[in-house]
Short mmCIF file of C-alpha atoms and ligand atoms in Angstrom, two decimals:
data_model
loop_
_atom_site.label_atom_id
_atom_site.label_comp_id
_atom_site.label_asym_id
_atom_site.label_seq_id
_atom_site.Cartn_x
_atom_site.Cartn_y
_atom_site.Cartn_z
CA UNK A 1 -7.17 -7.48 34.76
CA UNK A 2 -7.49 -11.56 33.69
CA UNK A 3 -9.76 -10.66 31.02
CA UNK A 4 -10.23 -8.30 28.14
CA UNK A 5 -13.44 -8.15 26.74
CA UNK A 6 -13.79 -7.32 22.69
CA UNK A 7 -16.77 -5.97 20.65
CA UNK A 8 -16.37 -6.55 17.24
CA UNK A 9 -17.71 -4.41 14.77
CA UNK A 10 -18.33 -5.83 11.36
CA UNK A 11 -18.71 -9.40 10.12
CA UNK A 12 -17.56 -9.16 6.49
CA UNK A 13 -14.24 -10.64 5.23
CA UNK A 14 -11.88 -9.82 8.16
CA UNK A 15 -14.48 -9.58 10.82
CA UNK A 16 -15.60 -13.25 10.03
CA UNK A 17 -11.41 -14.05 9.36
CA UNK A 18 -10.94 -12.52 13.29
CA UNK A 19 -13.26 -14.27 15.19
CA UNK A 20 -12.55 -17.69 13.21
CA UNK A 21 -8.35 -17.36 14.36
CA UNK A 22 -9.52 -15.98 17.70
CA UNK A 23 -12.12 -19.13 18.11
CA UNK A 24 -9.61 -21.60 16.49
CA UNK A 25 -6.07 -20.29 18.59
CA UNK A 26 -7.50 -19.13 21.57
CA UNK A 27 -5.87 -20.70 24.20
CA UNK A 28 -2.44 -19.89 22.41
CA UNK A 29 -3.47 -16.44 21.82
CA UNK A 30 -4.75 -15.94 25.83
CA UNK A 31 -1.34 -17.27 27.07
CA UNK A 32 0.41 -14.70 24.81
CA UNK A 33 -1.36 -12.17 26.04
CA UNK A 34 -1.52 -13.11 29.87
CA UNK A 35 -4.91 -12.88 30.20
CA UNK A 36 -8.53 -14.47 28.78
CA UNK A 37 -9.89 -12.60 25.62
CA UNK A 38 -13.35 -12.90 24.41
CA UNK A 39 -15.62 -11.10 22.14
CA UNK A 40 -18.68 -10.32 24.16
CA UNK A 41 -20.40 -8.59 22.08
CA UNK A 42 -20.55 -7.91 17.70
CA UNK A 43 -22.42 -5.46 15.40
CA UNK A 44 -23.60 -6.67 12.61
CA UNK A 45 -26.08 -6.01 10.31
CA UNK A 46 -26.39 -9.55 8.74
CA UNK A 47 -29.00 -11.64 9.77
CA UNK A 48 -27.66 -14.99 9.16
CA UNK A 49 -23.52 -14.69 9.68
CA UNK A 50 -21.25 -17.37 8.62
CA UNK A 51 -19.46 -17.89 11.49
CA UNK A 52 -20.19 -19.12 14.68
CA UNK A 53 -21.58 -16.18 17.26
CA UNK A 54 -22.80 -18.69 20.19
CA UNK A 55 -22.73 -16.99 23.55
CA UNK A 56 -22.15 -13.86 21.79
CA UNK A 57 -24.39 -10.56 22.24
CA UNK A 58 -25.36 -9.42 18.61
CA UNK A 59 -26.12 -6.25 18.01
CA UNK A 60 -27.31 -4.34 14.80
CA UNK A 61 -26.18 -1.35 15.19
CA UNK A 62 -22.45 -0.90 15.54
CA UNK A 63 -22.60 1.93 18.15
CA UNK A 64 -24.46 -0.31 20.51
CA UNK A 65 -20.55 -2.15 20.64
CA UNK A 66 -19.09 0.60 21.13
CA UNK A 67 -21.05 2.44 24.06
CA UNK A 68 -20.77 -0.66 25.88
CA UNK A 69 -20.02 -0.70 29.38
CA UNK A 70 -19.16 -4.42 28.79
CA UNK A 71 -16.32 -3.67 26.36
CA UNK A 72 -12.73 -2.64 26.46
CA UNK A 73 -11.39 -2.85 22.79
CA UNK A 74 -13.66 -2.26 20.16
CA UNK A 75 -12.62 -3.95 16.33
CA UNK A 76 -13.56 -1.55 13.85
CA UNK A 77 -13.77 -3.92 10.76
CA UNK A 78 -16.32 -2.38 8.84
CA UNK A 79 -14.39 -0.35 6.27
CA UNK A 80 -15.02 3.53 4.98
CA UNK A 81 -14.72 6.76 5.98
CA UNK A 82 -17.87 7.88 7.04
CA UNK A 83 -19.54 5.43 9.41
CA UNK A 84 -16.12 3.91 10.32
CA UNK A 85 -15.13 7.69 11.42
CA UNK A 86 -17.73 8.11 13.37
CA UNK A 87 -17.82 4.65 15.20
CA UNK A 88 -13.85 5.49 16.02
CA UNK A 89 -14.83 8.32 17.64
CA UNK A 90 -17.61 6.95 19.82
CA UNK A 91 -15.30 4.35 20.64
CA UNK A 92 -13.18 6.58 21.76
CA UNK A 93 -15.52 8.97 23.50
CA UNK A 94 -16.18 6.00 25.47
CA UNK A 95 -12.83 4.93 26.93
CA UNK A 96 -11.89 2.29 24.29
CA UNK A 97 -9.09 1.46 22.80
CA UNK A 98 -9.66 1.03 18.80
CA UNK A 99 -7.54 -2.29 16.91
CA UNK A 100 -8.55 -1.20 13.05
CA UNK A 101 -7.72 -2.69 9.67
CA UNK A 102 -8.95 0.93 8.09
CA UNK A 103 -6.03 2.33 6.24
CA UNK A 104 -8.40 4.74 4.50
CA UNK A 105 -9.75 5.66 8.05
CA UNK A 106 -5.85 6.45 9.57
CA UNK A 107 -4.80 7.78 5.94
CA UNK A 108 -7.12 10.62 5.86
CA UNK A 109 -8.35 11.24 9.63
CA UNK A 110 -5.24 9.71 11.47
CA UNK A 111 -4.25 12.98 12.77
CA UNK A 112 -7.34 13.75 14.54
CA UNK A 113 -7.94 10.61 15.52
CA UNK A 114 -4.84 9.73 16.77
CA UNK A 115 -4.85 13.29 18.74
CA UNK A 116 -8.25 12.34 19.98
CA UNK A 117 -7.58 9.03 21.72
CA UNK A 118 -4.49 10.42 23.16
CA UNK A 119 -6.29 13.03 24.79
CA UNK A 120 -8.90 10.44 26.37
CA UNK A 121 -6.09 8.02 27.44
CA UNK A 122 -7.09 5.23 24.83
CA UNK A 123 -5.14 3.74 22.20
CA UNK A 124 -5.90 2.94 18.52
CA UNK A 125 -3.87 0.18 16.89
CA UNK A 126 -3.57 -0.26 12.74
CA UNK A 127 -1.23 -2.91 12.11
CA UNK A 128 -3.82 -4.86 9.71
CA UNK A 129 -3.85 -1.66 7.68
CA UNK A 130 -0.70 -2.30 5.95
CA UNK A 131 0.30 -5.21 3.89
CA UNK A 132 -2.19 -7.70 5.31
CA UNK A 133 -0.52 -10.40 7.84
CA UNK A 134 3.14 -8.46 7.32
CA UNK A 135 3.80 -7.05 10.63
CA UNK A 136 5.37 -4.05 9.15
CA UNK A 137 4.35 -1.52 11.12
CA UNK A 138 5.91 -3.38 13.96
CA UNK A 139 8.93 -3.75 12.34
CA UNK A 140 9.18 0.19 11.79
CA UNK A 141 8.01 0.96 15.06
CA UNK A 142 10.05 -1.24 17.05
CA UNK A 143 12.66 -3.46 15.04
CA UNK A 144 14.46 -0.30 13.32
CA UNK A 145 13.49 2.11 16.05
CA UNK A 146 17.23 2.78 15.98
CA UNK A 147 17.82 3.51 12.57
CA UNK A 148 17.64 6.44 10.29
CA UNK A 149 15.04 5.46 7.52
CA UNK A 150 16.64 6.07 4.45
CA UNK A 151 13.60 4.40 2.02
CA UNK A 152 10.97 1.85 1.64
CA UNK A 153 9.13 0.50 -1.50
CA UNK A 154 6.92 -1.90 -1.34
CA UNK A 155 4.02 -3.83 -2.82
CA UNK A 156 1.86 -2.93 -0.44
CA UNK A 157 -1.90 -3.96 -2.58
CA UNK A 158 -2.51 -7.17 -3.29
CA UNK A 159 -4.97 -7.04 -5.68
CA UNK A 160 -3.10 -5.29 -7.85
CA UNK A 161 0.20 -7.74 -7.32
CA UNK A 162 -2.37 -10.47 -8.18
CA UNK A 163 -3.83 -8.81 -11.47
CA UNK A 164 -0.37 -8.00 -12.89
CA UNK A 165 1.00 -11.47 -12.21
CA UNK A 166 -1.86 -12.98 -13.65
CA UNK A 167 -1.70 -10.96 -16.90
CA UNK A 168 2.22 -11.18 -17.55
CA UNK A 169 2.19 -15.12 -16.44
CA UNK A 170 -0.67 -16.33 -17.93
CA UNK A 171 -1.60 -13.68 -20.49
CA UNK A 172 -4.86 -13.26 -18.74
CA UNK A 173 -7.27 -10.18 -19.40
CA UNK A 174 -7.66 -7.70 -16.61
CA UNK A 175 -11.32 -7.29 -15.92
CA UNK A 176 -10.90 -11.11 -15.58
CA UNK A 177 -8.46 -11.72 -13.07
CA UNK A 178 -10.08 -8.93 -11.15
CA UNK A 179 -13.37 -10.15 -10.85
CA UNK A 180 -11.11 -13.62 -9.46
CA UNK A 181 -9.68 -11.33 -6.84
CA UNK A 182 -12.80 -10.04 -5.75
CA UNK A 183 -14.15 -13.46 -5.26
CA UNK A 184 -11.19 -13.80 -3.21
CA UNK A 185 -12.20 -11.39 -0.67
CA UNK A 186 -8.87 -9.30 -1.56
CA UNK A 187 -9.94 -6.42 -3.22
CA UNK A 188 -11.43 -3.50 -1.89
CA UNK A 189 -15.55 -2.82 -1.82
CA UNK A 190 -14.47 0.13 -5.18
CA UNK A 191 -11.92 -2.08 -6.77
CA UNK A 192 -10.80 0.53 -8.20
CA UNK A 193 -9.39 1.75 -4.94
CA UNK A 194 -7.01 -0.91 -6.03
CA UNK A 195 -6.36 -0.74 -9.20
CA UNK A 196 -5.88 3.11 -9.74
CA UNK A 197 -3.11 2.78 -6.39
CA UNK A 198 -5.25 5.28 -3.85
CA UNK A 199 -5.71 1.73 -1.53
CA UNK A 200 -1.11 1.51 -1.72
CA UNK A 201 -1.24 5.45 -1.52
CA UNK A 202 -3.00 4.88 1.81
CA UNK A 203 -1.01 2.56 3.02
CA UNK A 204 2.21 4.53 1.94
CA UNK A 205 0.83 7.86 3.53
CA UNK A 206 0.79 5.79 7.30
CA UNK A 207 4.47 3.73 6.25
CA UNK A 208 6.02 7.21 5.61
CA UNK A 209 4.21 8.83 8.70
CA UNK A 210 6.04 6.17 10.96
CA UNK A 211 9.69 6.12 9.06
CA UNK A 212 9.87 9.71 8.56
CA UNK A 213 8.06 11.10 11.40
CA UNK A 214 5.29 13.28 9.61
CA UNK A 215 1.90 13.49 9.57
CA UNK A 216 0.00 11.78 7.41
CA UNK A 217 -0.69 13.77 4.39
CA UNK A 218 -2.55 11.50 1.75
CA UNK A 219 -3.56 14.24 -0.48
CA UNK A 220 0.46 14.90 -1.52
CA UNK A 221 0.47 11.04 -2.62
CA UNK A 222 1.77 11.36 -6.29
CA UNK A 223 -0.78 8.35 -7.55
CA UNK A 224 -0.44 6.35 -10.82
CA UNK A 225 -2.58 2.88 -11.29
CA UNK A 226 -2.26 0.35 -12.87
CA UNK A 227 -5.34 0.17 -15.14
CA UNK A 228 -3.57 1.75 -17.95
CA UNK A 229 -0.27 -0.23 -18.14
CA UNK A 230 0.29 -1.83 -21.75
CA UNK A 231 0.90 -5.39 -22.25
CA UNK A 232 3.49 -4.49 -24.72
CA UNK A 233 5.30 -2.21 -22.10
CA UNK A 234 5.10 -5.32 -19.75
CA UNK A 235 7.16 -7.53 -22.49
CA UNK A 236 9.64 -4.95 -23.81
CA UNK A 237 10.24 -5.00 -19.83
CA UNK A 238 10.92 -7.88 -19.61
CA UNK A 239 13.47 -8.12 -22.91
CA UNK A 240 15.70 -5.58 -20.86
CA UNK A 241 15.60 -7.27 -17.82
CA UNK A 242 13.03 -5.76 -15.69
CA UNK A 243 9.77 -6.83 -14.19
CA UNK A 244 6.78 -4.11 -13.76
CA UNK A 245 5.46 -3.99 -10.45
CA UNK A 246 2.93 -0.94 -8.75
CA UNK A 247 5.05 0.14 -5.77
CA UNK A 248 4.48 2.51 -3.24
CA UNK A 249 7.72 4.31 -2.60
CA UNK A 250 8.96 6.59 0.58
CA UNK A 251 12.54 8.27 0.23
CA UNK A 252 14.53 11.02 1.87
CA UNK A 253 15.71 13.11 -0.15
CA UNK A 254 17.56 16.34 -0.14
CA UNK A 255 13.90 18.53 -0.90
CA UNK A 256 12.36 16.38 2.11
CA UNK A 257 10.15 13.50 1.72
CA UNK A 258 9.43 11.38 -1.83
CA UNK A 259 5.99 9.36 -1.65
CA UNK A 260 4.77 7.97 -4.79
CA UNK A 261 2.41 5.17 -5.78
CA UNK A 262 3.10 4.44 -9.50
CA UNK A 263 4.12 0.86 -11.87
CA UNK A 264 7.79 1.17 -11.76
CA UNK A 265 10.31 -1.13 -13.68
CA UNK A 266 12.98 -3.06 -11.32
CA UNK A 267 15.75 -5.36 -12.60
CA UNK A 268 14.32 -8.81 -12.78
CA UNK A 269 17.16 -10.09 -10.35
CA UNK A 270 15.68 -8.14 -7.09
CA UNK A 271 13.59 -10.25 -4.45
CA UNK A 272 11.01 -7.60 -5.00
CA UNK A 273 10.42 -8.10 -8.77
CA UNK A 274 9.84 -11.83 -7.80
CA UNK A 275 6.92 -11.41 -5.41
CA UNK A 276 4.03 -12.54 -7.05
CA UNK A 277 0.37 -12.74 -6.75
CA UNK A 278 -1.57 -11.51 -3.66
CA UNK A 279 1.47 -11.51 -1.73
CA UNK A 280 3.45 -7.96 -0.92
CA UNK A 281 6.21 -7.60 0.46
CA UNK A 282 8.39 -4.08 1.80
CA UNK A 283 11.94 -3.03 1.20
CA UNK A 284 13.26 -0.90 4.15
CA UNK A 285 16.67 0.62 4.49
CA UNK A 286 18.03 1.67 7.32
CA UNK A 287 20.99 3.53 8.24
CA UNK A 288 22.46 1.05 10.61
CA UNK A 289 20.74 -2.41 9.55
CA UNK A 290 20.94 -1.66 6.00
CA UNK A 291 18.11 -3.11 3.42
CA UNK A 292 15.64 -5.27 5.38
CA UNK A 293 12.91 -7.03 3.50
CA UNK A 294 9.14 -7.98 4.70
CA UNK A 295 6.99 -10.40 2.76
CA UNK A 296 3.86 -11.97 3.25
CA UNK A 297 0.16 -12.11 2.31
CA UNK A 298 -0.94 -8.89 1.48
CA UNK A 299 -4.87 -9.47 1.80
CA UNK A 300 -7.31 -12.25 2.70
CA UNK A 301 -9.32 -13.10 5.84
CA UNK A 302 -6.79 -14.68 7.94
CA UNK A 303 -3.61 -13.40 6.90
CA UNK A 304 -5.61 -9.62 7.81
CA UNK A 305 -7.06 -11.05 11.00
CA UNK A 306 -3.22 -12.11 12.05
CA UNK A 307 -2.62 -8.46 12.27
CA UNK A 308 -5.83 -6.88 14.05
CA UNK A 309 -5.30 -9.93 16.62
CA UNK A 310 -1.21 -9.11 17.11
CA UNK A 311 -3.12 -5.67 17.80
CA UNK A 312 -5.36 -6.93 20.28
CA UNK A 313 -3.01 -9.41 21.91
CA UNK A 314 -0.65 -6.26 22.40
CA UNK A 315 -3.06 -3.95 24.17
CA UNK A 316 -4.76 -6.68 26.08
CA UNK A 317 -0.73 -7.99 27.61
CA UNK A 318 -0.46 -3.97 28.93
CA UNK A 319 -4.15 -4.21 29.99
CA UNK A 320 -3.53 -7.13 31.96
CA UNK A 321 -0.61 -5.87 33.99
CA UNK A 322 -1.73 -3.22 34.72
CA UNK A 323 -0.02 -0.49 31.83
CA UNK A 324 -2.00 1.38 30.14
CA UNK A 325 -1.41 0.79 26.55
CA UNK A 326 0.65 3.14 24.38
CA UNK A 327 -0.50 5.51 22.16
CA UNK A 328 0.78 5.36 18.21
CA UNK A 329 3.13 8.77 17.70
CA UNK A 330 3.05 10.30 15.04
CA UNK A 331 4.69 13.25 13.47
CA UNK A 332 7.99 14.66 14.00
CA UNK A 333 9.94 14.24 17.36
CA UNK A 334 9.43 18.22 19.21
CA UNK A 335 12.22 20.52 18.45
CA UNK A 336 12.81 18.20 14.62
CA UNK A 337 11.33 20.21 11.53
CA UNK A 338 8.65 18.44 9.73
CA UNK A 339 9.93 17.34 6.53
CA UNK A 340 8.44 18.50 3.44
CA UNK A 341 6.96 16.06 0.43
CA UNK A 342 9.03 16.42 -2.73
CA UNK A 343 6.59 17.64 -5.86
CA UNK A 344 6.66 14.88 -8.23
CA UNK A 345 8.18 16.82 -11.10
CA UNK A 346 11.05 17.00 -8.53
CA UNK A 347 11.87 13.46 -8.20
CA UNK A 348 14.69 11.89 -9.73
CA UNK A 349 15.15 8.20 -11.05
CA UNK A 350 15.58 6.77 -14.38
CA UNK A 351 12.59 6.22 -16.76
CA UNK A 352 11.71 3.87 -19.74
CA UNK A 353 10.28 5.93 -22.43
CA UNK A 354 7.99 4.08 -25.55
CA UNK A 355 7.53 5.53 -28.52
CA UNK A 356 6.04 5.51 -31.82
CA UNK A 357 7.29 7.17 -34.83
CA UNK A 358 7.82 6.95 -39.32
CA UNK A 359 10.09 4.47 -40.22
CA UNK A 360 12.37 6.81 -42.11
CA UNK A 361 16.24 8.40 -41.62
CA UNK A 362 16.95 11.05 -39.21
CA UNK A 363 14.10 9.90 -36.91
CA UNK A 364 16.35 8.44 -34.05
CA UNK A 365 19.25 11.15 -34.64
CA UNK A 366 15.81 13.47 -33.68
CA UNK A 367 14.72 11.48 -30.74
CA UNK A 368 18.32 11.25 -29.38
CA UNK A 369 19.20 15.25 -29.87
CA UNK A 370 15.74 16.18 -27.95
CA UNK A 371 17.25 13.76 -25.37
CA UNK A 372 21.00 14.83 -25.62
CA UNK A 373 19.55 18.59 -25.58
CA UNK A 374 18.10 18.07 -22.15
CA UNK A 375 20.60 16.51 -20.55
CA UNK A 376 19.05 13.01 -20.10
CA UNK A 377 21.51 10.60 -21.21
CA UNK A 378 20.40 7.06 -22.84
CA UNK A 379 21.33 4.06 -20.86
CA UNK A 380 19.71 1.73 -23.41
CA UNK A 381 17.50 1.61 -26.83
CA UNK A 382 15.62 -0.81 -28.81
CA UNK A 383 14.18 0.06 -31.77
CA UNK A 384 11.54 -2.76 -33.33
CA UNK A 385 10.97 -3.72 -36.91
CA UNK A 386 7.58 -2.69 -37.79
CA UNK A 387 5.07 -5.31 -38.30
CA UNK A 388 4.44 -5.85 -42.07
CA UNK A 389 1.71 -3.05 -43.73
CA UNK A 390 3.07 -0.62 -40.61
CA UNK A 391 5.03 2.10 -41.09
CA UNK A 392 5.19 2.95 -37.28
CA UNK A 393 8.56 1.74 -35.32
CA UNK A 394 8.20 1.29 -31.39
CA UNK A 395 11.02 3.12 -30.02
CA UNK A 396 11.96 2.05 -26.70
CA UNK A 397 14.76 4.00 -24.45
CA UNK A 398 15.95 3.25 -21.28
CA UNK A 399 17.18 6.77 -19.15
CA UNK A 400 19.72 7.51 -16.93
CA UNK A 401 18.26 9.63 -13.83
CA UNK A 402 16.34 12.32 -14.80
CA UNK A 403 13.79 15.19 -13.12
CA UNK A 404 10.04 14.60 -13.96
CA UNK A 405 9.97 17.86 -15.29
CA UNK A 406 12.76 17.82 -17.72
CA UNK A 407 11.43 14.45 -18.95
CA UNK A 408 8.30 15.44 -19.43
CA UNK A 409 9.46 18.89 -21.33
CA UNK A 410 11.72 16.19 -23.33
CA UNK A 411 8.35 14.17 -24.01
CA UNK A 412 6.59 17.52 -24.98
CA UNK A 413 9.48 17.82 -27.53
CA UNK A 414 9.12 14.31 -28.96
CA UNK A 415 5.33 14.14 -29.27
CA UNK A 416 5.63 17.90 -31.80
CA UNK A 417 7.80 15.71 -33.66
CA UNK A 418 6.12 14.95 -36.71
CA UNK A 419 7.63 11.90 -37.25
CA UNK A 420 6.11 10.73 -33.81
CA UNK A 421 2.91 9.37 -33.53
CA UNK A 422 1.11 8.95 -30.20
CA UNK A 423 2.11 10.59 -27.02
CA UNK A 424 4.92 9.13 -25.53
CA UNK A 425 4.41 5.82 -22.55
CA UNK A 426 6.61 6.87 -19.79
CA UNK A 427 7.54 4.98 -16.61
CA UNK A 428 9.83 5.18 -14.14
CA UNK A 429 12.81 2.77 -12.97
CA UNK A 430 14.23 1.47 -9.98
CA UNK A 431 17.62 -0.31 -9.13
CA UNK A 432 16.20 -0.77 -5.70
CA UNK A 433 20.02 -0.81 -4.63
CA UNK A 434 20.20 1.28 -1.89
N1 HSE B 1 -7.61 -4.58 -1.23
C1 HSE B 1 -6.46 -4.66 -0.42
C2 HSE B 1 -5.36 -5.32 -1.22
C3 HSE B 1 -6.77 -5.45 0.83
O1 HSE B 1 -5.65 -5.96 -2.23
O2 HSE B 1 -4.20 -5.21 -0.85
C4 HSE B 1 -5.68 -5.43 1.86
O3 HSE B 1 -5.45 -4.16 2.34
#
């Protein structure tokens, strides 16, 4: 084959951010790939796009792309579950292989859909699903193919990385910064997709799929946003030497699998507390490398179009000599058990607990028996003068591991307390050390 021909659904942010690199690095990106690649035809339903479709069939409905005869690899850029789905699918029906940048799409129908273009000989590729231009999935799939994956945490939404950078930088408000990274093209079309951590838990759900070898299973994502994080949590932080940051986190552990999506506090000395703005970036141990780290742009038009073309450069260098491109694997290798997701309440790290009681004796000997009692030891304490005309302290206690559940029982405790006002801010820590 000398030349692969591409329809290209959807002209929005990445669509428009594709076809720009393709048109702008095409003759490096043909050589790469061994053969010419061209979009012949795109489905779009805008009228007047801003990018340059000369020579190009345009179609308004989608599903004219992908029942062409013309076309080999059909782009699904258009976002969502429900159309997107069902494009896939047709795409697939039809003897095409799929590039996507629709981690919502692989989160919750990978499975099938996977299972469905193997059985009809196509492929679908996802790198641009995951942390933007990082070519994580790449890394995971190939780099450490050797190793044992031991964890990964990453900041895997940009958006989010953006809005809390913003806020503990410049002291900016929230709604503010993230109407700035909507304007930016980086958040998703429901921003709060972003903000309340499902867009990280979908990207988490296919990261854990390839390390671990299990299917993806988005609904056991434990998922915490950031939309509720104090400012004040975000400063007392930062007095004990951590940085908040929303991480997505993968482990083995002895129960099976850990995959969480929560703000988390990490000593302000690790590369990952230091990656700011829309950039993320993905800690990954293995057995025999060790910790490897990935960092990039997270979201935006080109650095997301770097990964659906890596995708499309990859299937068209097997199309054109001949191979027919390889099918994503998922799930455990046969005759391996699938491992299990850990319950949250079973998950064990160290927390930083906030909170409010009477200025008065015997408060703290309180707070520190209810802690003592359940076995979580204290690693580190500050206890604030009130402001003047408040009688209310802010207690603020740094844990050494600890279950969910016996912190939250402890929590329980300390909220009945009389002398406590408010229930109790809780968040959970990470050395990040391996
Ligand atoms: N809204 C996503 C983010 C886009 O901010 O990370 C990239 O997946």
């Amino acid at each position: 084959m000398d030349k692969v021909r591409v329809g290209l659904c959807g002209l929005g942010t990445v669509g428009a951010g594709t076809l720009n690199v393709l048109q702008r690095n095409r003759i490096e990106i043909c050589a790469r790939a061994g053969c010419d690649i061209e979009i012949v035809h795109i489905g779009t339903r805008s009228d007047k796009p801003d990018v340059d479709v000369t020579g190009i069939k345009v179609s308004r409905d989608i599903f004219d792309v992908a029942r062409d005869p013309d076309v080999d690899i059909v782009l699904e850029l258009i976002g969502g579950t429900t159309t997107a789905l069902e494009l896939v699918r047709t795409a697939i029906s039809h003897g095409k292989h799929v590039v996507t940048a629709n981690k919502a799409l692989i989160a919750e129908h990978g499975n099938e859909l996977l299972a469905e273009a193997r059985a009809a000989g196509v492929s679908i590729a996802f790198e641009a699903a995951v942390a933007g231009g990082i070519p994580i999935i790449k890394a995971l799939r190939e780099g450490l193919s050797g190793n044992r994956i031991e964890w990964l945490a990453g900041i895997i939404n940009g958006t989010g990385n953006f809005i809390l950078t913003e806020m503990s930088e410049k002291g900016r408000d929230f709604a503010d910064v993230l109407a700035e990274a909507q304007a930016l093209g980086y958040a998703e079309a429901d921003p709060t997709f972003d903000v309340e951590g499902i867009d990280a838990a979908h990207k988490l759900v296919i990261l854990a799929a390839i390390a671990f070898g299990m299917p993806l299973q988005f609904d056991k994502v434990y998922i915490e946003g950031i939309s509720t994080l104090e400012s004040e949590d975000v400063d007392y932080a930062a007095e004990l030497g951590y940085r908040i940051k929303h991480l997505g986190i993968a482990r083995r552990s002895a129960g099976g699998v850990e995959m969480r999506v929560h703000p988390t506090l990490i000593p302000e000395s690790r590369l990952l507390a230091n990656v700011n703005g829309v950039k993320n970036a993905v800690l990954v141990e293995g057995d025999a490398v060790g910790p490897t780290l990935y960092y990039g742009a997270g979201a935006g038009a080109e650095p997301t179009a770097s990964a659906v073309l890596a995708d499309l450069v990859d299937l068209a260098r097997d199309m054109a000599c001949g191979q027919s491109p390889s099918v994503a694997v998922l799930g455990a290798a046969e005759g391996s058990d699938v491992p299990q997701v850990v319950p949250i309440e079973d998950v064990n790290c160290a927390w930083y607990l906030r909170l409010r009681a009477e200025d008065k004796p015997g408060v703290m000997s309180n707070v520190a028996s209810i802690l003592s009692d359940a076995g979580i030891s204290i690693e580190a304490l500050i206890q604030k003068q009130p402001p003047a005309g408040i009688s209310h302290v802010p207690i603020i206690i740094l844990t050494n591991q600890a279950l969910g559940a016996t912190v939250n029982a402890a929590c329980a405790q300390l909220e009945a307390l009389p002398s406590v006002v408010d229930a109790v801010a809780r968040l959970r820590v990470e050395s990040l050390d391996g």
